[in-house]
Amino acid sequence: MTPTPSAVSSSRGTVLVTGATGYIGGLLVPELLDAGWNVRALSRSAQRLDSQLWADRIEIVEGDVTSGQDLRTALRGVDVAYYLVHSMDGGGDLARRDRELAQGFATAASAEGVGRIVYLGGLHPEGVELSVHLASRVEVGQVLLDSPVPTAVLQAAVILGDGSASFDMLRYLTERLPVMVAPRWLRNRIQPIAVDDALHYLVGAASLPQDVNRTFDIGGPEVMTYEQMIQRFAAVTGLRRRVILPVPVLTPWLASHWVGVITPVEAGVAKPLVGSLVHEVVRREWDLDEYAGQPERGLLGFDEAVTAAMRGVEPDHVLRNALTAAAGAIGLGVLTAAFVRRSRSAEESRPRAGGPRRRRRPS
């Protein structure tokens, strides 16, 4: 498949963006153009990019990341390749699918002589068992780092921006629920980052020295709990302080289905997001600042990031309607009952100590 002619040329070189139809990819493209890069995008359908204001300023290759030939066509002549592909639906064998896609991308990038790969992964703690989704993102980053192509893996926690799935979950939970039950692990520490700051670091990673092959933590200036994020979001957007009741039985499985009932975020997407909240995700180093620097205005604080994200966004108060709120409570009750039944079933099926008991014959 032949790339469409480029409308611009640049002395900085050519970058390929995979996932340009996604949230981060769609915002990254114009930032790279403004930084002087010639941008090429790989998409299964060029028409999906037609609505973007920058569509006529880039090259587009129609193809699929599952095809080695399509990847080599898209990567030919590329200096820097952004790998912004990961599964969020949780369907099938997520880890195997993401691993194979990353291996195929790394192989094609090496064959075409790409100078650098940049990947956006997940911030995570060391030495603990991670959720399936977060563990898969860590593995993808390692696959790329182990390839012959120098790679920068940027690791972020919650990205604060309208359209980010993690931000949307925070927004709708806060706006729709004046009172909520929540798991105790909502008190784990998180270091969110404004989407504009994440984009700044992603663009900067394209110009790293060739010998740099490593992970970089990225995050905003504040560390807080998810509970604090909810309360701060409410304060910034003019809502009353939320009442949060901690409960011990709200597992990630149950919580993700609860989020699916209360918010527009589908349970399949909520599950990996909720699973990541079980861990404390705090930036351990600031090394990328030495290469890319910080934005001239500095890193945005949480309140500023929320204000920017909500600018021009209509507030959503669906669950202030009593009937809808009742439906949410009923949905939570049903899910809780399902969890209890599930636990009881597991307990009853567990073998008893001493083996099965014999029944006495009637005399």
XYZ file of C-alpha atoms in Angstrom:
363
model
C 0.000 0.000 0.000
C 1.404 3.371 -1.008
C 1.468 6.347 1.364
C -0.504 9.399 0.268
C 1.693 12.364 -0.741
C 2.815 14.547 2.142
C 1.705 18.149 2.244
C 4.740 19.197 4.277
C 8.432 18.477 4.467
C 10.710 18.850 7.448
C 14.400 18.949 8.215
C 13.833 17.132 11.515
C 12.857 13.893 9.836
C 9.830 11.641 9.568
C 7.833 10.072 12.380
C 5.227 7.343 12.177
C 2.268 7.457 14.561
C 0.303 4.273 15.120
C -2.980 4.714 16.940
C -3.583 8.123 15.359
C -7.342 7.534 15.581
C -7.049 7.130 19.355
C -7.105 9.790 22.027
C -3.359 10.308 22.577
C -2.393 9.638 18.964
C -4.899 12.151 17.635
C -3.549 14.859 19.932
C 0.099 13.944 19.347
C 0.039 14.381 15.562
C -0.466 18.193 15.532
C 2.111 18.598 18.318
C 4.687 16.778 16.201
C 3.789 18.870 13.160
C 4.223 22.057 15.175
C 7.596 20.777 16.374
C 8.751 20.489 12.750
C 8.401 16.778 12.122
C 7.051 15.216 8.966
C 4.247 12.924 10.184
C 2.970 9.676 8.741
C 0.058 7.724 10.243
C -0.864 4.066 9.933
C -4.594 3.402 9.946
C -6.833 0.576 8.790
C -8.975 3.191 7.047
C -7.777 6.562 5.797
C -11.380 7.792 5.983
C -11.275 7.528 9.783
C -8.767 10.381 9.771
C -10.622 12.619 7.307
C -12.378 14.549 10.065
C -9.097 15.601 11.674
C -8.017 19.179 10.956
C -4.470 17.967 10.343
C -5.393 15.144 7.919
C -4.192 17.002 4.813
C -0.844 17.808 6.447
C 0.335 14.227 6.925
C 1.001 11.046 5.017
C -1.419 8.196 5.574
C -0.696 4.525 5.057
C -3.694 2.236 5.021
C -2.796 -0.994 6.728
C -3.026 -3.095 9.858
C -0.565 -3.512 12.712
C -1.132 -7.267 12.491
C 0.404 -7.339 8.990
C 4.180 -7.452 8.762
C 4.072 -6.171 5.185
C 1.839 -3.229 6.094
C 4.141 -2.362 8.969
C 7.236 -2.387 6.765
C 5.498 -0.162 4.219
C 4.525 2.315 6.912
C 7.958 2.248 8.587
C 10.008 2.669 5.406
C 12.102 5.838 5.630
C 10.911 6.617 9.173
C 13.273 8.081 11.766
C 11.051 7.754 14.855
C 8.074 5.428 15.337
C 5.400 5.962 17.994
C 3.828 2.730 19.148
C 0.497 3.733 20.723
C -1.254 0.382 20.508
C -2.641 -1.610 23.420
C -5.799 -3.546 24.169
C -8.411 -2.116 26.516
C -11.379 -4.400 25.949
C -10.012 -7.287 27.995
C -11.342 -9.804 25.460
C -9.477 -13.018 24.710
C -5.839 -13.423 25.675
C -4.934 -9.753 26.051
C -1.326 -10.365 27.083
C -0.557 -12.732 24.222
C -2.198 -10.453 21.637
C -0.334 -7.362 22.792
C 2.966 -9.243 23.037
C 2.707 -10.559 19.484
C 1.750 -7.150 18.085
C 4.729 -5.517 19.811
C 7.107 -8.214 18.568
C 5.853 -7.750 15.011
C 6.263 -3.983 15.228
C 9.786 -4.237 16.644
C 10.801 -6.712 13.940
C 9.491 -4.481 11.140
C 11.077 -1.358 12.651
C 14.444 -3.084 12.871
C 14.205 -4.373 9.291
C 13.472 -0.868 7.992
C 16.275 0.791 9.963
C 14.071 2.956 12.184
C 16.167 5.094 14.528
C 13.906 5.091 17.584
C 10.667 3.691 19.005
C 8.605 5.649 21.533
C 5.952 3.810 23.561
C 3.486 5.108 26.144
C 3.137 2.539 28.913
C 1.765 2.505 32.441
C 3.371 3.766 35.634
C 3.652 0.861 38.073
C 5.303 -0.216 41.311
C 8.223 -2.632 41.341
C 8.259 -6.063 42.934
C 4.505 -6.642 43.222
C 1.997 -8.703 41.267
C 0.380 -6.351 38.747
C -3.099 -6.414 37.244
C -3.356 -8.272 33.928
C -3.683 -5.044 31.948
C -0.805 -3.228 33.650
C 1.442 -6.296 33.503
C 0.764 -6.554 29.771
C 1.746 -2.931 29.199
C 4.962 -3.482 31.121
C 5.691 -6.577 29.030
C 5.079 -4.693 25.765
C 7.542 -2.035 26.857
C 10.140 -4.700 27.623
C 9.617 -6.367 24.240
C 10.386 -3.056 22.531
C 13.367 -2.325 24.802
C 14.826 -5.759 24.005
C 14.627 -5.093 20.239
C 17.607 -3.822 18.202
C 15.891 -0.403 17.884
C 16.626 2.156 20.644
C 13.387 2.610 22.562
C 11.973 5.099 25.048
C 9.135 3.746 27.185
C 7.271 6.586 28.860
C 5.263 5.419 31.879
C 2.222 7.435 32.981
C -0.621 6.974 35.460
C -3.972 8.780 35.058
C -3.912 11.206 32.125
C -6.085 14.255 32.772
C -7.841 15.324 29.585
C -11.327 15.266 28.100
C -11.528 12.032 26.114
C -9.033 10.090 28.212
C -10.820 6.957 29.470
C -9.276 7.271 32.939
C -10.295 10.944 33.161
C -13.803 10.193 31.898
C -14.225 7.570 34.613
C -13.131 10.070 37.273
C -15.397 12.756 35.841
C -18.591 10.734 35.597
C -18.183 9.057 38.986
C -17.770 12.478 40.587
C -20.519 14.265 38.668
C -23.115 11.533 38.922
C -22.654 10.311 42.490
C -22.972 12.750 45.409
C -22.728 9.675 47.648
C -20.762 6.598 46.649
C -19.416 3.370 48.081
C -15.819 2.743 47.154
C -13.071 0.203 47.801
C -10.458 1.026 50.402
C -7.716 0.918 47.779
C -9.050 4.237 46.462
C -6.732 5.620 49.114
C -3.646 4.405 47.251
C -1.352 7.146 45.968
C -1.478 8.229 42.303
C 0.509 10.818 40.360
C -1.723 12.031 37.505
C -0.466 14.106 34.589
C -2.154 16.705 32.390
C -2.528 15.521 28.815
C -0.626 18.562 27.493
C 2.327 17.662 29.695
C 2.230 14.030 28.578
C 2.295 15.242 24.959
C 5.264 17.500 25.762
C 7.249 14.502 27.002
C 6.180 12.318 24.077
C 7.355 14.910 21.548
C 10.615 15.399 23.462
C 11.318 11.664 23.440
C 11.669 11.750 19.646
C 14.933 13.713 19.996
C 16.655 11.546 22.612
C 20.304 10.585 21.964
C 20.640 7.371 19.995
C 22.228 5.434 22.856
C 19.257 5.980 25.198
C 17.239 2.786 25.588
C 15.196 2.805 28.785
C 11.981 3.587 30.630
C 11.092 7.079 31.844
C 8.485 7.886 34.480
C 6.273 10.879 33.700
C 3.793 12.545 36.030
C 2.471 15.868 37.205
C 3.661 17.866 40.237
C 1.149 16.389 42.718
C 0.704 12.996 44.357
C -2.773 12.231 45.720
C -5.216 9.418 46.296
C -8.093 8.671 43.940
C -10.443 9.749 46.719
C -8.660 13.112 46.870
C -8.900 13.380 43.082
C -12.669 12.933 43.316
C -12.975 15.652 45.957
C -10.670 18.033 44.083
C -12.572 17.467 40.833
C -15.809 18.273 42.638
C -14.347 21.476 44.094
C -12.906 22.677 40.777
C -16.171 22.076 38.905
C -18.377 23.680 41.553
C -19.899 20.514 43.012
C -20.496 19.806 46.673
C -18.050 17.648 48.571
C -18.713 13.981 47.810
C -19.557 11.432 50.510
C -17.382 8.359 50.021
C -18.106 5.236 52.055
C -15.287 2.659 52.028
C -16.356 -0.979 51.785
C -14.130 -4.074 52.006
C -15.915 -6.258 49.407
C -15.703 -4.076 46.303
C -13.166 -6.098 44.304
C -11.778 -4.798 40.978
C -14.120 -7.197 39.156
C -17.149 -5.890 41.013
C -16.007 -2.254 40.886
C -15.533 -2.349 37.098
C -19.090 -3.572 36.599
C -20.330 -0.913 38.989
C -18.508 1.740 36.944
C -20.137 0.283 33.824
C -23.580 0.752 35.406
C -22.991 4.292 36.692
C -20.914 5.849 33.869
C -20.729 5.714 30.053
C -17.377 3.905 30.383
C -18.006 0.297 29.346
C -17.237 -2.407 31.902
C -14.704 -3.967 29.518
C -12.752 -0.684 29.453
C -13.333 0.072 33.134
C -11.898 -3.280 34.232
C -8.245 -2.536 33.300
C -8.572 1.041 34.563
C -9.952 -0.071 37.925
C -7.395 -2.882 38.109
C -4.583 -0.340 37.803
C -5.936 1.638 40.780
C -5.150 -1.284 43.078
C -1.486 -0.238 42.838
C 0.276 2.870 44.049
C 1.587 4.589 40.921
C 4.059 7.343 41.750
C 6.883 8.736 39.639
C 10.231 7.443 40.938
C 12.553 9.555 38.789
C 12.533 12.751 36.714
C 15.307 11.834 34.263
C 13.377 12.739 31.106
C 13.406 16.364 32.257
C 17.170 16.375 31.642
C 16.587 15.577 27.962
C 13.214 17.145 27.124
C 12.907 19.740 29.877
C 9.556 20.747 31.305
C 7.022 22.945 29.499
C 7.926 26.647 29.730
C 4.936 27.271 32.009
C 5.933 24.310 34.205
C 3.886 21.166 34.816
C 0.163 21.750 35.329
C -1.235 21.002 38.777
C -4.339 18.858 39.181
C -6.778 21.768 39.480
C -5.350 23.515 36.408
C -5.438 20.271 34.408
C -9.088 19.631 35.308
C -10.010 23.228 34.470
C -8.352 22.886 31.060
C -9.981 19.496 30.415
C -13.465 20.737 31.319
C -13.252 23.974 29.334
C -16.244 23.984 26.981
C -17.551 20.649 28.314
C -21.170 20.540 29.422
C -21.545 19.242 33.011
C -23.260 15.892 33.428
C -25.632 15.418 36.333
C -27.650 12.451 35.120
C -27.720 10.688 38.448
C -29.107 13.698 40.271
C -32.415 12.411 39.008
C -33.766 10.321 41.888
C -34.982 7.483 39.692
C -31.648 7.115 37.961
C -29.827 7.291 41.285
C -32.086 4.541 42.582
C -31.281 2.457 39.515
C -27.597 2.909 40.247
C -28.091 1.753 43.841
C -30.105 -1.249 42.675
C -27.409 -2.114 40.139
C -24.784 -1.998 42.876
C -26.959 -4.192 45.078
C -27.339 -6.749 42.311
C -23.593 -6.802 41.691
C -22.886 -7.141 45.401
C -25.319 -10.044 45.646
C -23.640 -11.664 42.646
C -20.272 -11.298 44.347
C -21.602 -12.867 47.567
C -23.128 -15.788 45.642
C -19.869 -16.231 43.768
C -17.911 -16.331 47.050
C -20.336 -18.787 48.661
C -20.241 -21.052 45.629
C -16.448 -21.118 45.750
C -16.537 -21.879 49.483
C -19.054 -24.703 49.104
C -17.077 -26.318 46.291
C -13.875 -26.303 48.328
C -12.973 -29.808 49.675
C -13.577 -30.135 53.418
C -10.782 -31.152 55.776
C -10.692 -34.914 56.295
C -12.289 -35.726 52.956
C -15.940 -36.469 52.192
C -18.155 -37.549 55.037
C -19.904 -40.922 54.906
C -23.591 -41.096 55.500
C -24.784 -43.570 58.101
C -27.086 -46.300 56.884
C -30.570 -46.190 58.346
C -31.090 -49.007 60.836
